[in-house]
Amino acid sequence: MTSLIEARGIHTYYGASHILHGVDLALAPGETLGLMGRNGMGKSTLLKSILGLVRPRSGTVRVKGADMTRSAPHRIALAGVAYVPEGRGIFPNLSVHENLVMAARAGARGQRDWTLERVLAAFPRLRERIGHGGGQLSGGEQQMLTIGRALLTNPDVLILDEATEGLAPLVSREIWRIVREIKASGIATIIVDKNFRAVTAIADRAMILVKGSVVFEGPSERLRGDPSIRERYLGV
Amino acid sequence: MDLGSFLVQLLNAVQYGLLLFLIASGLTLVFGIMGVINLAHGSFYMIGAYLAWSLAGKIGSFWFALPVGVLLTVALGMLIEWLLIARLYARDHLYQVLLTYGLILAFEELRGMIWGNDVHGIPVPAPFTGSIPLTETLAYPVYRLWISAVVLALAVAMYLLIQRTRLGMMIRAGASNREMVQSLGINIRMLYRFVFAFGVALAAFAGMISAPVSSVFPGMGGQVLIVSFVVVVIGGIGSVKGALVAAILIGLVDTFGKVTTLELGGLRVLPDLAGMAMYLLMAGVLLWRPEGIFGKRL
Ligand SMILES: Nc1ncnc2c1ncn2[C@@H]1O[C@H](COP(=O)(O)OP(=O)(O)OP(=O)(O)O)[C@@H](O)[C@H]1O
Ligand SMILES: [Mg+2]
């Protein structure tokens, strides 16, 4: 089966600084990949390189076999890749309802698994706040809104960058519950998160970045069972 | 002033205000949503008026000239956004000011080449040539009422488009986070090209429908540009609702300033200084609310 996402030899720069040094990443349909690494190691840059938001200087990004290295971000999104960015990215000047429905559509294969009703059932908090402005929500609610909005595009891949950052433990747990539900629904995910236990518990496979290079790549169990890798690369 | 002439002036003020709104709404939309300062906005008003005059002459019907003119100016707006404006989004406002100022000069030159420098007029189109009698001696032209009705209908349509449709949500979302909008699968470049062309077409349409009641002449764009900026500043940058309120206020102040006599300490203040009234209004509003009536606090 072809990979949903296949990035090869990605080199990305910000001006003169060389951030990614030839990163390979592959994601199979339905797979959950945990992407880890300390601050500033290039996780977000890798995700943005895949999403077309930052242009890699060399390397290729394929989505479902098609070369999308130079494609506009909206083309990549329409191919079935949804994004929940670091620091959220809700539209504060739109209501909760508008945030959710503004980009809602059938997926790349025509699937309509996620409807407004299903998202509101998954996030009861959003239903209570449906008429509020996006900017009036708490941090956790904003995160739910961004995830719900991404799901309403009926993606095949969901990319979550630090979805639980800065959230209270109880709210974080709520987000992880949703991520499990998303995984169960068959959507492939790339999860970037600092919570090692939570990521390895849900991910099928894990990857660790150090200074823009992949230093570990393998099944989550191997990472869980080998504290030395964890200590060396993650410091946890 | 008796009741009859007061009513006529009131209708004039509202009609002038609504027309101003039509012009300024495009300016405020393009600035508020796309962050583009378009000094050439007045030129599009002028182009609309000249198009109405020349097309109506060629086709023989004002009513047919209107849709043709709108289509042409939408195309012109798309072309200009694609060719020029799109290159400047990432740059400072100064570049936009310079570019669009250059456009004013280019459009004036082109206008001279294509249409000449004469003053023109076009007759009020049928079936709106008549007047409605208000009193025994006063009447009000039906065409002016038609202008007001059309602008009001457009204002409602614009409100519904921006506030109630998914297209409007996407446009508003783009004003707060362009990158995120793209990552949701929306082609923001096309969307903004459309918004810019829509703003251009609004100004041009205002020029077209006002051509039968005011003459068509070379400097008409510059005059309108300045008043439009005053409307945008008073109403609050980016606020269509603010533009409506501000434009009506200016219509009232300007119209009644010209027909009122006011003496202060032996000096004839009105109507001699009526032309300054809207600037005084602007100064007053800015002292009260620096961000304009419906503007976001800075
Ligand atoms: N827009 C930018 N311009 C210049 N340098 C940047 C930019 N964004 C990130 N960087 C730098 O690139 C490096 C990688 O950043 P990136 O955000 O990808 O790291 P990260 O692994 O996501 O870190 P974090 O855990 O803090 O989110 C960092 O050194 C960062 O300072
Ligand atoms: Mg990051």
Coordinates of C-alpha atoms and ligand atoms in Angstrom, one line a residue:
Chain A
M1 CA 0.0 0.0 0.0
T2 CA 1.4 3.5 -0.8
S3 CA 2.2 5.8 2.0
L4 CA -0.3 8.6 2.8
I5 CA 2.7 10.9 3.3
E6 CA 6.2 10.2 2.2
A7 CA 8.9 12.9 2.8
R8 CA 12.4 12.1 1.6
G9 CA 15.7 13.9 2.2
I10 CA 14.1 17.1 3.5
H11 CA 16.5 20.0 4.0
T12 CA 14.8 23.1 5.2
Y13 CA 16.4 26.5 6.0
Y14 CA 15.2 29.7 7.6
G15 CA 17.4 32.2 5.8
A16 CA 20.9 31.0 6.4
S17 CA 20.2 28.7 9.3
H18 CA 20.0 25.0 8.2
I19 CA 17.2 23.5 10.3
L20 CA 16.4 20.1 8.8
H21 CA 19.3 17.9 7.6
G22 CA 17.8 15.3 5.3
V23 CA 14.8 14.0 7.2
D24 CA 12.8 11.0 5.9
L25 CA 9.3 10.5 7.2
A26 CA 6.6 8.0 6.0
L27 CA 3.1 7.5 7.3
A28 CA 0.9 4.6 6.3
P29 CA -2.9 4.8 6.1
G30 CA -4.5 4.7 9.6
E31 CA -1.1 4.8 11.3
T32 CA -0.3 6.9 14.3
L33 CA 3.2 8.4 14.4
G34 CA 4.6 10.1 17.5
L35 CA 7.2 12.8 16.7
M36 CA 9.4 13.8 19.6
G37 CA 12.4 15.9 20.4
R38 CA 13.4 18.7 22.7
N39 CA 12.7 22.4 22.1
G40 CA 13.9 23.8 18.9
M41 CA 14.9 20.5 17.3
G42 CA 12.8 21.1 14.2
K43 CA 9.6 19.2 14.8
S44 CA 7.3 22.1 13.8
T45 CA 9.6 22.9 10.8
L46 CA 9.2 19.3 9.6
L47 CA 5.4 19.5 9.8
K48 CA 5.4 22.8 8.0
S49 CA 7.7 21.5 5.3
I50 CA 5.2 18.7 4.7
L51 CA 2.2 21.1 4.7
G52 CA 3.7 23.4 2.2
L53 CA 3.9 26.3 4.7
V54 CA 7.7 26.3 4.6
R55 CA 9.5 25.3 1.4
P56 CA 12.2 22.7 1.8
R57 CA 15.4 23.6 -0.2
S58 CA 15.8 20.0 -1.3
G59 CA 13.9 16.8 -0.9
T60 CA 10.5 15.6 -1.9
V61 CA 7.1 15.4 -0.2
R62 CA 4.6 13.0 -1.6
V63 CA 1.0 12.8 -0.6
K64 CA -0.7 9.5 -1.6
G65 CA 2.0 9.0 -4.2
A66 CA 1.7 12.5 -5.8
D67 CA 4.6 14.9 -5.6
M68 CA 3.4 17.9 -3.7
T69 CA 6.8 19.4 -2.7
R70 CA 6.0 22.7 -4.5
S71 CA 2.2 22.6 -4.1
A72 CA 0.3 25.4 -2.5
P73 CA -0.8 24.6 1.1
H74 CA -4.5 24.5 0.1
R75 CA -3.8 21.8 -2.4
I76 CA -2.1 19.7 0.2
A77 CA -5.0 20.2 2.5
L78 CA -7.5 19.2 -0.2
A79 CA -5.5 16.0 -0.8
G80 CA -6.6 15.1 2.7
V81 CA -4.1 16.5 5.2
A82 CA -5.5 18.5 8.1
Y83 CA -3.4 20.6 10.5
V84 CA -3.8 21.6 14.1
P85 CA -1.0 24.1 14.5
E86 CA 1.2 24.9 17.5
G87 CA -0.4 27.8 19.5
R88 CA -3.9 26.8 18.1
G89 CA -4.9 29.0 15.2
I90 CA -8.6 29.6 15.8
F91 CA -10.2 32.6 14.1
P92 CA -11.1 34.9 17.1
N93 CA -13.3 37.1 15.0
L94 CA -15.6 34.2 14.0
S95 CA -18.0 32.5 16.3
V96 CA -17.4 28.9 17.4
H97 CA -20.1 27.7 14.9
E98 CA -18.5 29.7 12.1
N99 CA -15.0 28.4 12.9
L100 CA -16.3 24.9 12.7
V101 CA -18.4 25.1 9.5
M102 CA -16.3 27.6 7.5
A103 CA -14.1 24.9 5.9
A104 CA -16.3 21.8 6.4
R105 CA -16.3 19.5 3.4
A106 CA -16.3 16.0 2.2
G107 CA -12.9 14.3 2.3
A108 CA -10.6 13.5 -0.6
R109 CA -12.3 10.2 -1.1
G110 CA -15.8 11.8 -0.7
Q111 CA -16.2 10.5 2.9
R112 CA -18.4 12.5 5.3
D113 CA -17.6 10.6 8.5
W114 CA -17.3 13.8 10.6
T115 CA -20.3 16.0 10.7
L116 CA -21.0 19.0 12.9
E117 CA -23.2 16.8 15.0
R118 CA -20.5 14.2 15.5
V119 CA -17.9 16.8 16.4
L120 CA -20.3 18.4 18.9
A121 CA -21.0 15.0 20.4
A122 CA -17.2 14.5 20.8
F123 CA -16.7 17.9 22.3
P124 CA -19.8 18.7 24.4
R125 CA -18.0 21.9 25.6
L126 CA -18.1 23.3 22.1
R127 CA -21.9 22.8 22.0
E128 CA -22.3 24.9 25.1
R129 CA -20.2 27.6 23.6
I130 CA -21.5 27.4 20.0
G131 CA -22.6 31.0 19.8
H132 CA -19.6 32.6 21.5
G133 CA -16.8 34.3 19.7
G134 CA -13.7 32.2 19.1
G135 CA -11.6 34.6 21.1
Q136 CA -13.8 34.2 24.2
L137 CA -12.8 30.5 24.7
S138 CA -10.4 29.1 27.2
G139 CA -7.2 27.5 26.0
G140 CA -8.5 24.0 26.2
E141 CA -11.7 25.0 24.4
Q142 CA -9.7 26.7 21.6
Q143 CA -7.7 23.5 21.2
M144 CA -11.0 21.4 20.9
L145 CA -12.2 23.9 18.4
T146 CA -9.1 23.7 16.2
I147 CA -9.3 19.9 16.3
G148 CA -13.0 19.9 15.6
R149 CA -12.5 22.3 12.7
A150 CA -9.8 20.0 11.2
L151 CA -12.0 16.9 11.6
L152 CA -14.8 18.6 9.7
T153 CA -12.6 18.7 6.6
N154 CA -12.8 14.9 6.8
P155 CA -9.1 14.3 6.4
D156 CA -7.1 11.1 5.9
V157 CA -4.3 12.5 7.9
L158 CA -4.4 14.7 11.0
I159 CA -1.3 16.6 12.1
L160 CA -1.3 17.7 15.7
D161 CA 1.5 20.0 16.8
E162 CA 1.6 20.3 20.6
A163 CA -2.1 19.9 21.1
T164 CA -1.9 19.7 24.9
E165 CA 0.7 22.4 25.5
G166 CA -0.2 24.6 28.4
L167 CA -3.4 22.8 29.2
A168 CA -4.5 21.7 32.7
P169 CA -4.1 17.9 33.3
L170 CA -7.8 17.3 33.2
V171 CA -8.2 19.2 29.9
S172 CA -5.2 17.4 28.5
R173 CA -6.8 14.1 29.3
E174 CA -9.9 15.2 27.4
I175 CA -7.8 16.0 24.4
W176 CA -6.0 12.5 24.5
R177 CA -9.4 10.9 24.7
I178 CA -10.4 12.6 21.5
V179 CA -7.1 11.7 19.8
R180 CA -7.8 8.0 20.7
E181 CA -11.3 8.4 19.2
I182 CA -9.8 9.9 16.0
K183 CA -7.3 7.0 15.8
A184 CA -10.1 4.5 16.2
S185 CA -12.0 6.2 13.4
G186 CA -9.2 5.2 11.0
I187 CA -7.6 8.6 10.5
A188 CA -3.8 8.5 10.4
T189 CA -2.1 11.0 12.7
I190 CA 1.2 12.6 13.3
I191 CA 1.4 13.7 16.9
V192 CA 4.0 16.1 18.2
D193 CA 3.8 16.3 22.0
K194 CA 6.1 16.7 25.0
N195 CA 4.2 14.1 27.0
F196 CA 6.4 11.0 26.4
R197 CA 4.1 8.5 28.2
A198 CA 0.9 9.7 26.4
V199 CA 2.6 9.8 23.0
T200 CA 4.1 6.3 23.2
A201 CA 0.9 4.9 24.6
I202 CA -1.1 5.9 21.6
A203 CA 1.5 5.9 18.7
D204 CA 2.2 2.8 16.7
R205 CA 5.6 4.2 15.7
A206 CA 7.8 6.9 17.1
M207 CA 10.4 9.2 15.7
I208 CA 12.9 11.4 17.6
L209 CA 14.6 14.5 16.1
V210 CA 17.8 16.0 17.3
K211 CA 19.0 19.2 15.6
G212 CA 17.1 18.4 12.5
S213 CA 18.1 14.8 12.1
V214 CA 16.3 11.6 12.9
V215 CA 18.1 9.8 15.7
F216 CA 15.5 7.2 16.5
E217 CA 12.7 5.6 14.4
G218 CA 10.8 2.5 15.4
P219 CA 7.9 0.9 17.2
S220 CA 6.7 2.8 20.3
E221 CA 7.3 -0.3 22.4
R222 CA 11.0 -0.3 21.7
L223 CA 11.2 3.3 22.9
R224 CA 9.1 2.5 26.0
G225 CA 11.3 -0.5 26.8
D226 CA 14.6 1.4 26.4
P227 CA 15.0 4.2 28.9
S228 CA 18.6 5.0 27.6
I229 CA 17.3 6.4 24.3
R230 CA 14.8 8.4 26.1
E231 CA 17.4 9.8 28.5
R232 CA 19.9 10.6 25.8
Y233 CA 17.6 12.3 23.3
L234 CA 14.7 13.6 25.3
G235 CA 16.0 14.1 28.8
V236 CA 13.0 12.6 30.5
Chain B
M1 CA -36.4 76.4 5.2
D2 CA -39.9 75.0 4.8
L3 CA -40.8 71.4 5.2
G4 CA -40.9 70.7 1.5
S5 CA -37.4 71.9 0.8
F6 CA -36.1 70.4 4.0
L7 CA -37.4 67.0 2.7
V8 CA -35.7 67.5 -0.7
Q9 CA -32.4 68.3 1.0
L10 CA -32.8 65.4 3.3
L11 CA -33.3 63.1 0.4
N12 CA -30.3 64.6 -1.4
A13 CA -28.2 64.2 1.7
V14 CA -29.2 60.5 2.1
Q15 CA -28.7 59.8 -1.6
Y16 CA -25.2 61.4 -1.6
G17 CA -24.3 59.6 1.6
L18 CA -25.4 56.2 0.2
L19 CA -23.3 56.8 -2.9
L20 CA -20.3 57.7 -0.8
F21 CA -20.9 54.5 1.2
L22 CA -20.9 52.5 -2.0
I23 CA -17.5 53.9 -3.0
A24 CA -16.0 53.8 0.5
S25 CA -17.1 50.3 1.3
G26 CA -14.8 48.8 -1.3
L27 CA -11.9 50.9 0.1
T28 CA -12.6 49.8 3.7
L29 CA -13.1 46.1 2.8
V30 CA -9.8 45.9 0.8
F31 CA -7.9 47.7 3.6
G32 CA -9.6 45.9 6.5
I33 CA -9.4 42.4 5.0
M34 CA -6.4 42.4 2.8
G35 CA -4.4 45.2 4.5
V36 CA -4.0 47.0 1.2
I37 CA -4.2 50.8 0.9
N38 CA -5.6 51.5 -2.5
L39 CA -5.1 55.1 -3.6
A40 CA -6.3 54.2 -7.0
H41 CA -9.8 53.6 -5.6
G42 CA -11.1 56.9 -6.9
S43 CA -9.7 56.1 -10.4
F44 CA -12.0 53.1 -10.5
Y45 CA -14.9 55.4 -9.7
M46 CA -13.9 57.6 -12.6
I47 CA -13.4 54.6 -14.9
G48 CA -16.9 53.4 -14.1
A49 CA -18.4 56.8 -15.0
Y50 CA -16.5 56.9 -18.3
L51 CA -17.4 53.3 -19.1
A52 CA -21.0 54.1 -18.5
W53 CA -20.8 57.1 -20.8
S54 CA -18.9 55.4 -23.6
L55 CA -20.7 52.0 -23.4
A56 CA -24.2 53.6 -23.2
G57 CA -23.2 55.7 -26.2
K58 CA -22.0 52.7 -28.2
I59 CA -24.6 50.1 -27.1
G60 CA -27.4 52.7 -27.0
S61 CA -28.7 51.6 -23.6
F62 CA -27.6 52.6 -20.1
W63 CA -29.2 49.4 -18.7
F64 CA -27.1 47.2 -20.9
A65 CA -24.0 49.3 -20.3
L66 CA -24.2 48.6 -16.5
P67 CA -23.7 44.8 -16.5
V68 CA -21.0 45.0 -19.2
G69 CA -19.2 47.7 -17.3
V70 CA -19.4 45.7 -14.0
L71 CA -17.9 42.6 -15.8
L72 CA -15.2 44.7 -17.3
T73 CA -14.2 46.3 -14.0
V74 CA -14.2 43.0 -12.2
A75 CA -11.8 41.7 -14.8
L76 CA -9.7 44.8 -14.5
G77 CA -9.6 44.4 -10.7
M78 CA -8.5 40.7 -11.0
L79 CA -5.9 41.6 -13.5
I80 CA -4.4 44.4 -11.4
E81 CA -4.4 42.2 -8.2
W82 CA -2.7 39.4 -10.1
L83 CA -0.2 41.6 -11.9
L84 CA 0.7 44.1 -9.2
I85 CA -1.0 44.0 -5.8
A86 CA -0.3 40.3 -5.1
R87 CA 3.4 41.1 -5.2
L88 CA 3.2 43.5 -2.3
Y89 CA 1.3 41.7 0.4
A90 CA 4.5 40.8 2.2
R91 CA 5.8 44.4 2.0
D92 CA 5.3 47.6 3.9
H93 CA 2.2 49.8 3.3
L94 CA 4.5 52.4 1.7
Y95 CA 5.0 50.2 -1.4
Q96 CA 1.3 49.9 -1.8
V97 CA 0.9 53.6 -1.5
L98 CA 3.6 54.2 -4.2
L99 CA 2.2 51.6 -6.5
T100 CA -1.4 52.7 -6.3
Y101 CA -0.4 56.3 -6.6
G102 CA 1.4 55.4 -9.8
L103 CA -1.8 53.7 -10.9
I104 CA -3.7 56.9 -10.5
L105 CA -1.3 58.6 -12.9
A106 CA -1.4 55.7 -15.4
F107 CA -5.2 55.6 -15.4
E108 CA -5.4 59.4 -15.9
E109 CA -3.1 59.2 -18.9
L110 CA -5.0 56.2 -20.3
R111 CA -8.3 58.0 -19.8
G112 CA -6.9 61.0 -21.8
M113 CA -5.8 58.7 -24.6
I114 CA -8.9 56.6 -24.8
W115 CA -11.7 59.1 -23.9
G116 CA -10.1 62.5 -24.2
N117 CA -10.3 65.3 -21.6
D118 CA -13.7 66.7 -22.3
V119 CA -16.6 66.9 -19.8
H120 CA -19.5 64.7 -20.7
G121 CA -23.0 64.0 -19.5
I122 CA -25.4 61.2 -20.0
P123 CA -29.1 61.5 -19.9
V124 CA -31.2 60.0 -17.1
P125 CA -32.3 56.6 -18.4
A126 CA -35.9 55.7 -18.9
P127 CA -38.1 54.7 -17.1
F128 CA -36.7 56.9 -14.3
T129 CA -36.7 60.2 -16.1
G130 CA -39.7 61.6 -14.2
S131 CA -40.0 63.4 -10.8
I132 CA -42.3 62.8 -7.8
P133 CA -44.1 65.9 -6.7
L134 CA -43.6 66.6 -3.0
T135 CA -45.4 69.9 -2.7
E136 CA -47.0 72.1 -5.2
T137 CA -43.7 73.6 -6.3
L138 CA -41.2 71.0 -5.3
A139 CA -40.5 67.6 -6.9
Y140 CA -37.8 64.9 -6.5
P141 CA -36.2 63.0 -9.4
V142 CA -37.2 59.4 -9.5
Y143 CA -33.7 58.4 -10.7
R144 CA -32.1 59.7 -7.4
L145 CA -34.6 57.6 -5.4
W146 CA -33.6 54.6 -7.6
I147 CA -29.9 55.2 -6.7
S148 CA -30.7 55.2 -3.0
A149 CA -32.8 52.0 -3.3
V150 CA -30.1 50.2 -5.3
V151 CA -27.4 51.1 -2.8
L152 CA -29.5 50.1 0.1
A153 CA -30.2 46.7 -1.5
L154 CA -26.5 46.3 -2.2
A155 CA -25.6 47.2 1.4
V156 CA -28.0 44.5 2.6
A157 CA -26.6 42.0 0.1
M158 CA -23.1 42.8 1.2
Y159 CA -24.0 42.4 4.9
L160 CA -25.5 39.0 4.2
L161 CA -22.6 37.9 2.0
I162 CA -20.0 38.8 4.7
Q163 CA -21.9 37.8 7.8
R164 CA -24.0 34.9 6.7
T165 CA -22.3 32.9 4.0
R166 CA -19.3 30.5 4.1
L167 CA -17.5 32.7 1.6
G168 CA -17.9 35.6 4.0
M169 CA -16.6 33.5 6.9
M170 CA -13.5 32.5 4.8
I171 CA -12.9 36.1 3.9
R172 CA -13.2 37.2 7.6
A173 CA -11.0 34.3 8.7
G174 CA -8.4 35.4 6.2
A175 CA -8.2 38.8 7.8
S176 CA -7.1 37.2 11.1
N177 CA -4.9 34.3 9.9
R178 CA -4.1 33.7 6.3
E179 CA -1.8 30.7 6.8
M180 CA -4.4 28.8 8.7
V181 CA -7.1 29.5 6.1
Q182 CA -4.9 28.0 3.4
S183 CA -4.2 24.9 5.6
L184 CA -7.9 24.3 5.7
G185 CA -8.0 23.8 2.0
I186 CA -9.0 27.3 0.9
N187 CA -7.3 29.0 -2.0
I188 CA -6.7 32.4 -0.3
R189 CA -5.0 34.0 -3.3
M190 CA -8.0 33.5 -5.4
L191 CA -10.3 34.6 -2.6
Y192 CA -8.3 37.8 -2.2
R193 CA -8.2 38.4 -5.9
F194 CA -12.0 38.2 -5.7
V195 CA -12.2 40.6 -2.8
F196 CA -10.0 43.2 -4.5
A197 CA -12.0 42.9 -7.7
F198 CA -15.2 43.2 -5.8
G199 CA -13.9 46.5 -4.2
V200 CA -12.9 47.8 -7.6
A201 CA -16.3 46.9 -9.1
L202 CA -18.2 48.6 -6.2
A203 CA -16.3 51.9 -6.9
A204 CA -16.8 51.6 -10.6
F205 CA -20.5 50.8 -10.2
A206 CA -20.9 53.9 -8.1
G207 CA -19.3 55.9 -10.9
M208 CA -21.6 54.3 -13.4
I209 CA -24.9 54.9 -11.6
S210 CA -23.9 58.5 -10.6
A211 CA -23.0 59.4 -14.2
P212 CA -26.5 60.5 -15.2
V213 CA -26.8 62.9 -12.2
S214 CA -23.3 64.4 -12.2
S215 CA -21.1 65.1 -15.1
V216 CA -18.3 62.8 -16.3
F217 CA -15.0 64.7 -16.1
P218 CA -11.3 64.1 -15.7
G219 CA -10.7 65.0 -12.1
M220 CA -13.7 63.1 -10.6
G221 CA -11.6 60.3 -9.1
G222 CA -9.4 62.5 -6.9
Q223 CA -12.3 64.3 -5.3
V224 CA -14.1 61.1 -4.5
L225 CA -10.9 59.4 -3.1
I226 CA -10.4 62.1 -0.4
V227 CA -14.0 61.9 0.7
S228 CA -13.9 58.1 0.8
F229 CA -10.8 58.1 3.0
V230 CA -12.6 60.5 5.4
V231 CA -15.6 58.1 5.4
V232 CA -13.3 55.1 6.2
V233 CA -11.5 57.0 9.0
I234 CA -14.7 58.2 10.6
G235 CA -16.4 54.8 10.3
G236 CA -13.4 52.9 11.5
I237 CA -11.0 51.1 9.2
G238 CA -12.3 47.8 7.9
S239 CA -15.9 48.4 9.2
V240 CA -18.5 48.3 6.5
K241 CA -21.2 49.2 9.0
G242 CA -19.0 52.2 10.1
A243 CA -18.7 53.3 6.5
L244 CA -22.4 53.3 6.1
V245 CA -23.0 55.5 9.2
A246 CA -20.0 57.8 8.4
A247 CA -21.1 58.2 4.8
I248 CA -24.7 59.2 5.8
L249 CA -23.3 61.6 8.4
I250 CA -21.1 63.2 5.8
G251 CA -24.0 63.4 3.4
L252 CA -26.0 65.2 6.0
V253 CA -23.3 67.6 7.1
D254 CA -22.2 68.4 3.6
T255 CA -25.7 68.9 2.1
F256 CA -27.1 70.9 5.0
G257 CA -23.9 72.9 5.4
K258 CA -24.4 74.2 1.9
V259 CA -28.0 75.3 2.3
T260 CA -27.8 76.7 5.8
T261 CA -26.9 80.3 6.6
L262 CA -25.0 80.7 9.8
E263 CA -23.3 83.8 11.1
L264 CA -20.9 83.9 14.0
G265 CA -19.8 87.3 15.2
G266 CA -20.5 89.0 11.9
L267 CA -18.7 86.3 9.9
R268 CA -20.7 84.2 7.5
V269 CA -19.6 80.7 8.5
L270 CA -22.2 78.8 6.5
P271 CA -22.5 78.1 3.6
D272 CA -19.1 79.7 3.0
L273 CA -17.1 77.1 4.9
A274 CA -19.4 74.1 4.2
G275 CA -16.6 72.4 2.4
M276 CA -14.8 72.1 5.7
A277 CA -17.7 70.6 7.5
M278 CA -16.7 66.9 6.9
Y279 CA -13.2 67.5 8.1
L280 CA -14.5 69.1 11.3
L281 CA -16.7 66.1 11.7
M282 CA -13.7 63.8 11.3
A283 CA -11.7 65.8 13.8
G284 CA -14.5 65.6 16.3
V285 CA -15.0 61.9 15.8
L286 CA -11.3 61.2 16.2
L287 CA -11.1 63.2 19.3
W288 CA -13.9 61.2 20.7
R289 CA -12.9 57.8 19.4
P290 CA -9.4 57.7 17.7
E291 CA -10.3 54.3 16.1
G292 CA -13.4 55.6 14.4
I293 CA -17.0 54.9 15.3
F294 CA -17.0 51.2 14.7
G295 CA -13.2 50.7 14.5
K296 CA -11.3 48.2 16.6
R297 CA -9.4 49.8 19.4
L298 CA -5.8 50.2 18.4
Ligands
LIG1 N1 10.4 31.5 11.3 C1 11.6 31.2 11.8 N2 12.7 31.9 11.4 C2 13.9 31.6 11.8 N3 14.2 30.5 12.6 C3 13.2 29.8 13.1 C4 11.8 30.1 12.6 N4 11.0 29.2 13.2 C5 11.8 28.4 13.9 N5 13.1 28.7 13.8 C6 14.2 28.0 14.5 O1 14.3 26.7 13.9 C7 14.6 25.8 14.9 C8 13.6 24.7 14.9 O2 12.3 25.2 15.3 P1 11.0 24.4 15.4 O3 9.9 25.3 15.7 O4 10.9 23.5 14.2 O5 11.4 23.5 16.6 P2 10.4 22.5 17.5 O6 11.1 21.2 17.5 O7 9.0 22.5 17.0 O8 10.5 23.2 18.9 P3 9.4 23.4 20.0 O9 9.3 22.2 20.8 O10 9.9 24.6 20.8 O11 8.1 23.7 19.3 C9 14.7 26.5 16.2 O12 16.1 26.7 16.4 C10 14.0 27.8 15.9 O13 14.6 28.9 16.7
MG2 MG 7.3 23.3 17.6

